[in-house]
JSON list of C-alpha atoms in Angstrom, two decimals:
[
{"chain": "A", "resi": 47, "resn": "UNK", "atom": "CA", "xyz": [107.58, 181.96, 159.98]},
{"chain": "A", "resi": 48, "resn": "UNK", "atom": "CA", "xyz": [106.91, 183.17, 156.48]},
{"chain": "A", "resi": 49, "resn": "UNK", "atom": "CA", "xyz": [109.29, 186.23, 156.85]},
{"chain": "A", "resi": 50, "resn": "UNK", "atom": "CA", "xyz": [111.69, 183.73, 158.43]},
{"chain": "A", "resi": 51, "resn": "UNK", "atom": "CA", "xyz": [111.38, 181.17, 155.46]},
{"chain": "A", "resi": 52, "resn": "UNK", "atom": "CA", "xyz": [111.88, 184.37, 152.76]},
{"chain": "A", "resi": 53, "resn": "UNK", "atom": "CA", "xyz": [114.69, 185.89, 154.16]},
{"chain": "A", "resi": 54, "resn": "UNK", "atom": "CA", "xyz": [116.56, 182.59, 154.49]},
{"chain": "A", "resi": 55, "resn": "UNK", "atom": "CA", "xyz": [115.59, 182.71, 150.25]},
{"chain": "A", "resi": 56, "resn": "UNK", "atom": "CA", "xyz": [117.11, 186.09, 149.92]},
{"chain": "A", "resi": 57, "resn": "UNK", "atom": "CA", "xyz": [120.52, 184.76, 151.75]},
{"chain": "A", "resi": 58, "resn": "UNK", "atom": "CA", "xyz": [120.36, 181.86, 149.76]},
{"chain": "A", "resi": 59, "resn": "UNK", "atom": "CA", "xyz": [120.23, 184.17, 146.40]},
{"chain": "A", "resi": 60, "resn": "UNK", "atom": "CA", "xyz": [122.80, 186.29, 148.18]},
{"chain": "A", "resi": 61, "resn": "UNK", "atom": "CA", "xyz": [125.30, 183.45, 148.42]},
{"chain": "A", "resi": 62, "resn": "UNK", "atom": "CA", "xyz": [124.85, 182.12, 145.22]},
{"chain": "A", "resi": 63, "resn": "UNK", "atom": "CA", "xyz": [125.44, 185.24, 143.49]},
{"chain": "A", "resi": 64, "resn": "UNK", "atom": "CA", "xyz": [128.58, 185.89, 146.07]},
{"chain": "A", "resi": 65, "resn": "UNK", "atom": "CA", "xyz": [127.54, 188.67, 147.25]},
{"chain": "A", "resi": 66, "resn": "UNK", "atom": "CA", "xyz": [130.45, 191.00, 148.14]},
{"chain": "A", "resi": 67, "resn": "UNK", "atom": "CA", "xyz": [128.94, 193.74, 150.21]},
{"chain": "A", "resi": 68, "resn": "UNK", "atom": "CA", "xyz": [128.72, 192.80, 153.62]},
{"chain": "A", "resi": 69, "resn": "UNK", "atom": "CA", "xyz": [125.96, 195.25, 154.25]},
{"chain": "A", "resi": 70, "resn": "UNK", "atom": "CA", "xyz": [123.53, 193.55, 151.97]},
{"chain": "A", "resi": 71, "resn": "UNK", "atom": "CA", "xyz": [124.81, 189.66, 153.19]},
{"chain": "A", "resi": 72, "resn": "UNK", "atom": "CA", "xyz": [123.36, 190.80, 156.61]},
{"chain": "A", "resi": 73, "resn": "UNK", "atom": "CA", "xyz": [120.42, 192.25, 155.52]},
{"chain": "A", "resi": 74, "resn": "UNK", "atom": "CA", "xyz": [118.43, 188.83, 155.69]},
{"chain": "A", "resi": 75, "resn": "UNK", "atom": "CA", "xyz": [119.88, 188.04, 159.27]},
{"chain": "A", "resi": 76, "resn": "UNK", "atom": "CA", "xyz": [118.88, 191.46, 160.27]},
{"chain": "A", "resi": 77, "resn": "UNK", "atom": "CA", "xyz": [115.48, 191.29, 159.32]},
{"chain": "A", "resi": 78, "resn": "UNK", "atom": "CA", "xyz": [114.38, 188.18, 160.93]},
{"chain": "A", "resi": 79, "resn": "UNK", "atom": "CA", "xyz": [115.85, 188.91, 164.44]},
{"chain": "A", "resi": 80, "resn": "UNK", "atom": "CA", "xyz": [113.87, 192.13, 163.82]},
{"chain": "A", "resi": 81, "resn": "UNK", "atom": "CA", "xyz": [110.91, 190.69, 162.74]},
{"chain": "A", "resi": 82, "resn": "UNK", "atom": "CA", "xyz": [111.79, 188.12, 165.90]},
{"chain": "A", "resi": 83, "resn": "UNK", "atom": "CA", "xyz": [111.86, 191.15, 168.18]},
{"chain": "A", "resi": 84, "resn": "UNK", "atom": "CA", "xyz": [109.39, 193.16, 167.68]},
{"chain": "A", "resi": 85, "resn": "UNK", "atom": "CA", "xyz": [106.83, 190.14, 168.83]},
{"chain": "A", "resi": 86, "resn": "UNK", "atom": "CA", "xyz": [108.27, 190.34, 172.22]},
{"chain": "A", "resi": 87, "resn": "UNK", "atom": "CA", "xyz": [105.32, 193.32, 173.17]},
{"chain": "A", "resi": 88, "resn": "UNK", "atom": "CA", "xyz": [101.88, 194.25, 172.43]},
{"chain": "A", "resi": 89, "resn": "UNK", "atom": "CA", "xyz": [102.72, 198.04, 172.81]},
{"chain": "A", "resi": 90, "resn": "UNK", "atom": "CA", "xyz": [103.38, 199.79, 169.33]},
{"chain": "A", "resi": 91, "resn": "UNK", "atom": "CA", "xyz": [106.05, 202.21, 170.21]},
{"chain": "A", "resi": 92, "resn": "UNK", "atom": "CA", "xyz": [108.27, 199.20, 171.94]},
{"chain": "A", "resi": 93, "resn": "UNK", "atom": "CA", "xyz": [107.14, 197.20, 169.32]},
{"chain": "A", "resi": 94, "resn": "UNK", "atom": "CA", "xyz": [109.05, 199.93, 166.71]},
{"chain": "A", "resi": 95, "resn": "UNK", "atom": "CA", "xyz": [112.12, 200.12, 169.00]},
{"chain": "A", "resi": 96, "resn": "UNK", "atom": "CA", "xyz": [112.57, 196.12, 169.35]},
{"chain": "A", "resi": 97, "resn": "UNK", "atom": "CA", "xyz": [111.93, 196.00, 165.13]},
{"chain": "A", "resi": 98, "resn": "UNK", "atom": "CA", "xyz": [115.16, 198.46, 165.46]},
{"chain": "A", "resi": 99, "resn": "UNK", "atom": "CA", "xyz": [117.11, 196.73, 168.34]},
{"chain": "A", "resi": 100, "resn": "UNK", "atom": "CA", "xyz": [116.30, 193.32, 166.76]},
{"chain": "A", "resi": 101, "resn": "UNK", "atom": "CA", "xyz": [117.35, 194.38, 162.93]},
{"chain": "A", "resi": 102, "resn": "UNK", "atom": "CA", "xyz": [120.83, 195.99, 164.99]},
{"chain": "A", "resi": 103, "resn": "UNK", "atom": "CA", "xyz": [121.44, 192.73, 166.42]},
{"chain": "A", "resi": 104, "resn": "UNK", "atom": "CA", "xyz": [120.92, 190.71, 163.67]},
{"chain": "A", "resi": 105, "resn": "UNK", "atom": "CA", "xyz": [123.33, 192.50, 161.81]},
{"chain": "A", "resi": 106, "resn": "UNK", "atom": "CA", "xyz": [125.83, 192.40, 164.23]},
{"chain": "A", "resi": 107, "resn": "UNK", "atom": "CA", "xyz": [125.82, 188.69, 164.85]},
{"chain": "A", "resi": 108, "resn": "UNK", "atom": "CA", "xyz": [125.71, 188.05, 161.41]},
{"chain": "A", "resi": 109, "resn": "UNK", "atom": "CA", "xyz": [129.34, 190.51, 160.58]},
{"chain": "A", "resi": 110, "resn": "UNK", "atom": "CA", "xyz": [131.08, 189.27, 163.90]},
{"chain": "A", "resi": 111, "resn": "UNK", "atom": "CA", "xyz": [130.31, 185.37, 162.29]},
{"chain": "A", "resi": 112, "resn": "UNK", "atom": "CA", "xyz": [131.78, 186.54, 159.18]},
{"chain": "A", "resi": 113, "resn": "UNK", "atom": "CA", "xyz": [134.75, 188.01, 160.62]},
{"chain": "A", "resi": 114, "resn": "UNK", "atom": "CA", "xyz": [135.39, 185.19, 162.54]},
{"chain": "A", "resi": 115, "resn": "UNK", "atom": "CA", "xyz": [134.61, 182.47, 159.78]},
{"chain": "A", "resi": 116, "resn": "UNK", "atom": "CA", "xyz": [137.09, 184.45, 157.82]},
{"chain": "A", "resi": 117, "resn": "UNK", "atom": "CA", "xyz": [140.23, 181.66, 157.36]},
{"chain": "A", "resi": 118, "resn": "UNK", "atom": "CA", "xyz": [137.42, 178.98, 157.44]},
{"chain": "A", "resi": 119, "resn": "UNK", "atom": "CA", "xyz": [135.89, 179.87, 154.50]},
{"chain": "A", "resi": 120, "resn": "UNK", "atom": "CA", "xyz": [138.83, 180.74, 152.66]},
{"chain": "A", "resi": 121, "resn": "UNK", "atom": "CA", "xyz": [140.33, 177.46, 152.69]},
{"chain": "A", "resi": 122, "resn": "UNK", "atom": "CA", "xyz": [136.58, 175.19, 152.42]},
{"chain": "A", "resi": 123, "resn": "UNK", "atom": "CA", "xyz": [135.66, 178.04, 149.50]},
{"chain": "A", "resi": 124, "resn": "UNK", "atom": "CA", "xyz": [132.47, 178.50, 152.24]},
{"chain": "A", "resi": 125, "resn": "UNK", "atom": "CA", "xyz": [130.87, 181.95, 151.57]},
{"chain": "A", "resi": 126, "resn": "UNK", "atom": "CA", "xyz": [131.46, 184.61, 153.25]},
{"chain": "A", "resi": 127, "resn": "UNK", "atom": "CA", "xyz": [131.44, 188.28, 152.01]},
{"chain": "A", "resi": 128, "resn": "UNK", "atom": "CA", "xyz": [134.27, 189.27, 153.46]},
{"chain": "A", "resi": 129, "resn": "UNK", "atom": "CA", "xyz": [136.39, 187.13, 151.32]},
{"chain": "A", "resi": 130, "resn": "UNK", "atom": "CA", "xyz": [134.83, 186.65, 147.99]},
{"chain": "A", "resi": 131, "resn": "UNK", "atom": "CA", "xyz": [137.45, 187.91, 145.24]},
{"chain": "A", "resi": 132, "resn": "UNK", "atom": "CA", "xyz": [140.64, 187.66, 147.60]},
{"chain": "A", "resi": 133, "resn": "UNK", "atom": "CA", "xyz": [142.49, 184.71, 145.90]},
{"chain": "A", "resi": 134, "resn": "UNK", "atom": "CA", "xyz": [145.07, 185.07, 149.38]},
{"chain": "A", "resi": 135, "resn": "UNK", "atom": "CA", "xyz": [144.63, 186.10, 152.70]},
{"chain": "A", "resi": 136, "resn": "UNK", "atom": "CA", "xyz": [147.53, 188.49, 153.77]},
{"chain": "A", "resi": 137, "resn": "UNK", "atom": "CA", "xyz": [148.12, 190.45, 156.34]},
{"chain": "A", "resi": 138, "resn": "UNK", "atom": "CA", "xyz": [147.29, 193.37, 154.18]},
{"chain": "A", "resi": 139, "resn": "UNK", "atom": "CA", "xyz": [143.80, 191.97, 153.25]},
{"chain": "A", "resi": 140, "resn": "UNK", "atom": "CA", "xyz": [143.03, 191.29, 157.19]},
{"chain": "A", "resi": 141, "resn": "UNK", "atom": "CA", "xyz": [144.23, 194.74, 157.77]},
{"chain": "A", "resi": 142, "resn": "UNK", "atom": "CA", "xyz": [142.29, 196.30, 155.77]},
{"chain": "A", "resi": 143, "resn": "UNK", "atom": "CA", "xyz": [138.57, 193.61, 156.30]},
{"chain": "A", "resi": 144, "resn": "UNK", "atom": "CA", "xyz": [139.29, 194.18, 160.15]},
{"chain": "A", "resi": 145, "resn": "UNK", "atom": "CA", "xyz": [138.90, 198.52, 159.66]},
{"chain": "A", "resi": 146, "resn": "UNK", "atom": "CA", "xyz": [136.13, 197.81, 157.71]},
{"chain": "A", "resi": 147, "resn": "UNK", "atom": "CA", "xyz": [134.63, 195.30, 160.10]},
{"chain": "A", "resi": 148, "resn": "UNK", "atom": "CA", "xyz": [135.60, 197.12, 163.17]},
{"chain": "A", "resi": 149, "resn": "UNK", "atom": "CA", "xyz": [133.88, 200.45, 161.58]},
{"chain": "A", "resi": 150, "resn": "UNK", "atom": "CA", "xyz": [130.87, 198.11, 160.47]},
{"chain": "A", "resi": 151, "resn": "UNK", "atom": "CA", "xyz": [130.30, 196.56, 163.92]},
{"chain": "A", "resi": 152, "resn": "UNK", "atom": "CA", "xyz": [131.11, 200.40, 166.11]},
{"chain": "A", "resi": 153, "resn": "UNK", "atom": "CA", "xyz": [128.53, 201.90, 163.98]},
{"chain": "A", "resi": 154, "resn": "UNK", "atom": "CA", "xyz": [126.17, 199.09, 164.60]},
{"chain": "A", "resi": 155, "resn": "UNK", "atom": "CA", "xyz": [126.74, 199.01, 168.39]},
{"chain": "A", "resi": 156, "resn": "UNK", "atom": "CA", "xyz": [126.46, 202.38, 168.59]},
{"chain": "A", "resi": 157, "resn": "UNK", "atom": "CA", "xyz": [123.28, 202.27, 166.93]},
{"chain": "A", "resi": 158, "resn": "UNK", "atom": "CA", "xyz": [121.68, 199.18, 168.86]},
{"chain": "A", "resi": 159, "resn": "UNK", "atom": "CA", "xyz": [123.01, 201.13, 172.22]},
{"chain": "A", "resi": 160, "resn": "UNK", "atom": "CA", "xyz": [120.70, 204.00, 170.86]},
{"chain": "A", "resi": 161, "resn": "UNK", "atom": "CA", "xyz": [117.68, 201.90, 171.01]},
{"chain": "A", "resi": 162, "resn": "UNK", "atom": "CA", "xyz": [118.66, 199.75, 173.61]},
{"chain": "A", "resi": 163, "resn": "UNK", "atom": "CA", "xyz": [118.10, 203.15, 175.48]},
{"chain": "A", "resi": 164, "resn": "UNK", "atom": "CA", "xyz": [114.52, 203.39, 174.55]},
{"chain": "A", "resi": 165, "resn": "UNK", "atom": "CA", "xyz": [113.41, 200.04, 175.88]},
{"chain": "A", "resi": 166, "resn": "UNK", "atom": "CA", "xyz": [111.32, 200.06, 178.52]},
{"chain": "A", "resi": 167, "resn": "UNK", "atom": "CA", "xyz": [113.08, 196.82, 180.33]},
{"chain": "A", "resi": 168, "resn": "UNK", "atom": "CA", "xyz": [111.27, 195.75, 183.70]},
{"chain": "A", "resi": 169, "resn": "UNK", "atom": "CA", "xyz": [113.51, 192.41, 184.40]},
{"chain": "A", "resi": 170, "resn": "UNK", "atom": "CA", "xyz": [116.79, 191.44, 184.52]},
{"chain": "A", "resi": 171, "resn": "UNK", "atom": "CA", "xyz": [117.84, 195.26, 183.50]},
{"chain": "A", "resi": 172, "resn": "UNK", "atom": "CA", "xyz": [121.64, 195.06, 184.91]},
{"chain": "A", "resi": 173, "resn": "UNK", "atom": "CA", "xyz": [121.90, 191.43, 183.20]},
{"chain": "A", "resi": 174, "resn": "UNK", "atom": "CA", "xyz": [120.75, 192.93, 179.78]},
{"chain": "A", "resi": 175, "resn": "UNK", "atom": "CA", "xyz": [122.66, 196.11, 180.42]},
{"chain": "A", "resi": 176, "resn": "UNK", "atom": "CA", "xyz": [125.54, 194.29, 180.44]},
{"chain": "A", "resi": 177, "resn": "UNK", "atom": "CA", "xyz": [125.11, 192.21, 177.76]},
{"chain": "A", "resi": 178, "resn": "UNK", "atom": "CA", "xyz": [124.27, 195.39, 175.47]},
{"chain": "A", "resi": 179, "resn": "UNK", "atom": "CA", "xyz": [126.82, 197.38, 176.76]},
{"chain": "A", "resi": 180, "resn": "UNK", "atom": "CA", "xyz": [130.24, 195.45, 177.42]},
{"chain": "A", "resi": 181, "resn": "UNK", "atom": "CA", "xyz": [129.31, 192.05, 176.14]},
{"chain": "A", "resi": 182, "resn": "UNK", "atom": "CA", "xyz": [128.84, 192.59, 172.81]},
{"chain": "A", "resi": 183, "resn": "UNK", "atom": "CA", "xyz": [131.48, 194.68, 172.12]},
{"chain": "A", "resi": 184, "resn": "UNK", "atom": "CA", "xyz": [133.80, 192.48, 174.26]},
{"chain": "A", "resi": 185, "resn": "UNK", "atom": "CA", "xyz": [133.42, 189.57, 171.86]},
{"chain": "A", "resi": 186, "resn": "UNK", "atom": "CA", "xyz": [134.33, 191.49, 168.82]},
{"chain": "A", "resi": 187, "resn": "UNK", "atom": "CA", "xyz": [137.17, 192.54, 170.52]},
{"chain": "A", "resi": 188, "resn": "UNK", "atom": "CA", "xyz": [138.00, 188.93, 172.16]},
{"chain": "A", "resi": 189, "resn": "UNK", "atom": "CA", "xyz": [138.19, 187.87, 167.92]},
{"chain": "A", "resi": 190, "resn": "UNK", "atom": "CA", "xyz": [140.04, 190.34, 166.81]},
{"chain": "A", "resi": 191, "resn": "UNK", "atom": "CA", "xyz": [143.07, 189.50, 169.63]},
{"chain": "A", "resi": 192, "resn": "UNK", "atom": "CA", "xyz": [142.70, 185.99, 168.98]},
{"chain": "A", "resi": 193, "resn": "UNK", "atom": "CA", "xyz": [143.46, 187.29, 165.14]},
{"chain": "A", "resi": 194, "resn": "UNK", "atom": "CA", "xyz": [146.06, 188.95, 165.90]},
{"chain": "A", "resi": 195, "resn": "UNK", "atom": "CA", "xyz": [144.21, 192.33, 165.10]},
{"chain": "A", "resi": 196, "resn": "UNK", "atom": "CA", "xyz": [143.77, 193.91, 168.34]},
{"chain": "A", "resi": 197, "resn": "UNK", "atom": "CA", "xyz": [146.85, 194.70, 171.06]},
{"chain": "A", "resi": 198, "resn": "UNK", "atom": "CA", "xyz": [145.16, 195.41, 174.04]}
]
């Protein structure tokens, strides 16, 4: 709970200083989902790889929200790092926020896939495997078609 309350602090700070970089507005998010995570064994080394998976997935959720909050927060003036300095949104500017997202979130899956690997799961493996593998990925993708940012 405390690392909870002070990394909802640090986003708060974050927002109100409008935080560009997308890397450091996740950073809170991050660390509570790994903080989160790494509770879910006793075991030390699983304990390290959760803290990783966790801090992965925390990041990702929190760029995918961003990305897809995009046009919402431009027009309510909501923050969101993706947008803060762009006084339009053009098709230009989305081009260029969806290769940096889409870089952001394939390093990021990449990464979480890398510790996913060294979890010692013992229920609901294929469920999970899933999830990891295809699902997450498939919801970035399913936002960027609905943008208009991905053809296939």
């Amino acid at each position: 709970a405390d690392v909870v309350s002070e990394q909802m602090k640090k986003q708060s700070l974050l927002e109100k200083e409008n935080c560009k970089s997308i890397d450091r507005a996740s950073e809170p998010t991050a660390i509570m989902l790994s903080v989160i995570a790494s509770c879910l064994s006793d075991n030390q080394e699983q304990k390290s790889v959760l803290k990783r998976f966790g801090y992965l997935l925390g990041r990702y959720i929190y760029i995918v929200d961003a990305y897809d909050d995009i046009e919402k927060d431009f027009r309510s003036g909501g923050f969101n790092p993706l947008v803060i300095g762009n006084s339009t949104i053009n098709d230009l500017d989305m081009s260029e926020i969806n290769a940096k997202v889409t870089d952001s979130v394939n390093f990021t899956l990449g990464a979480l896939a890398d510790s996913y690997v060294h979890l010692k799961i013992k229920k609901f493996k294929p469920i999970l495997d899933n999830i990891v593998y295809l699902g997450l990925k498939n919801i970035f993708y399913e936002i960027q078609t609905r943008k208009g940012e991905k053809d296939d």
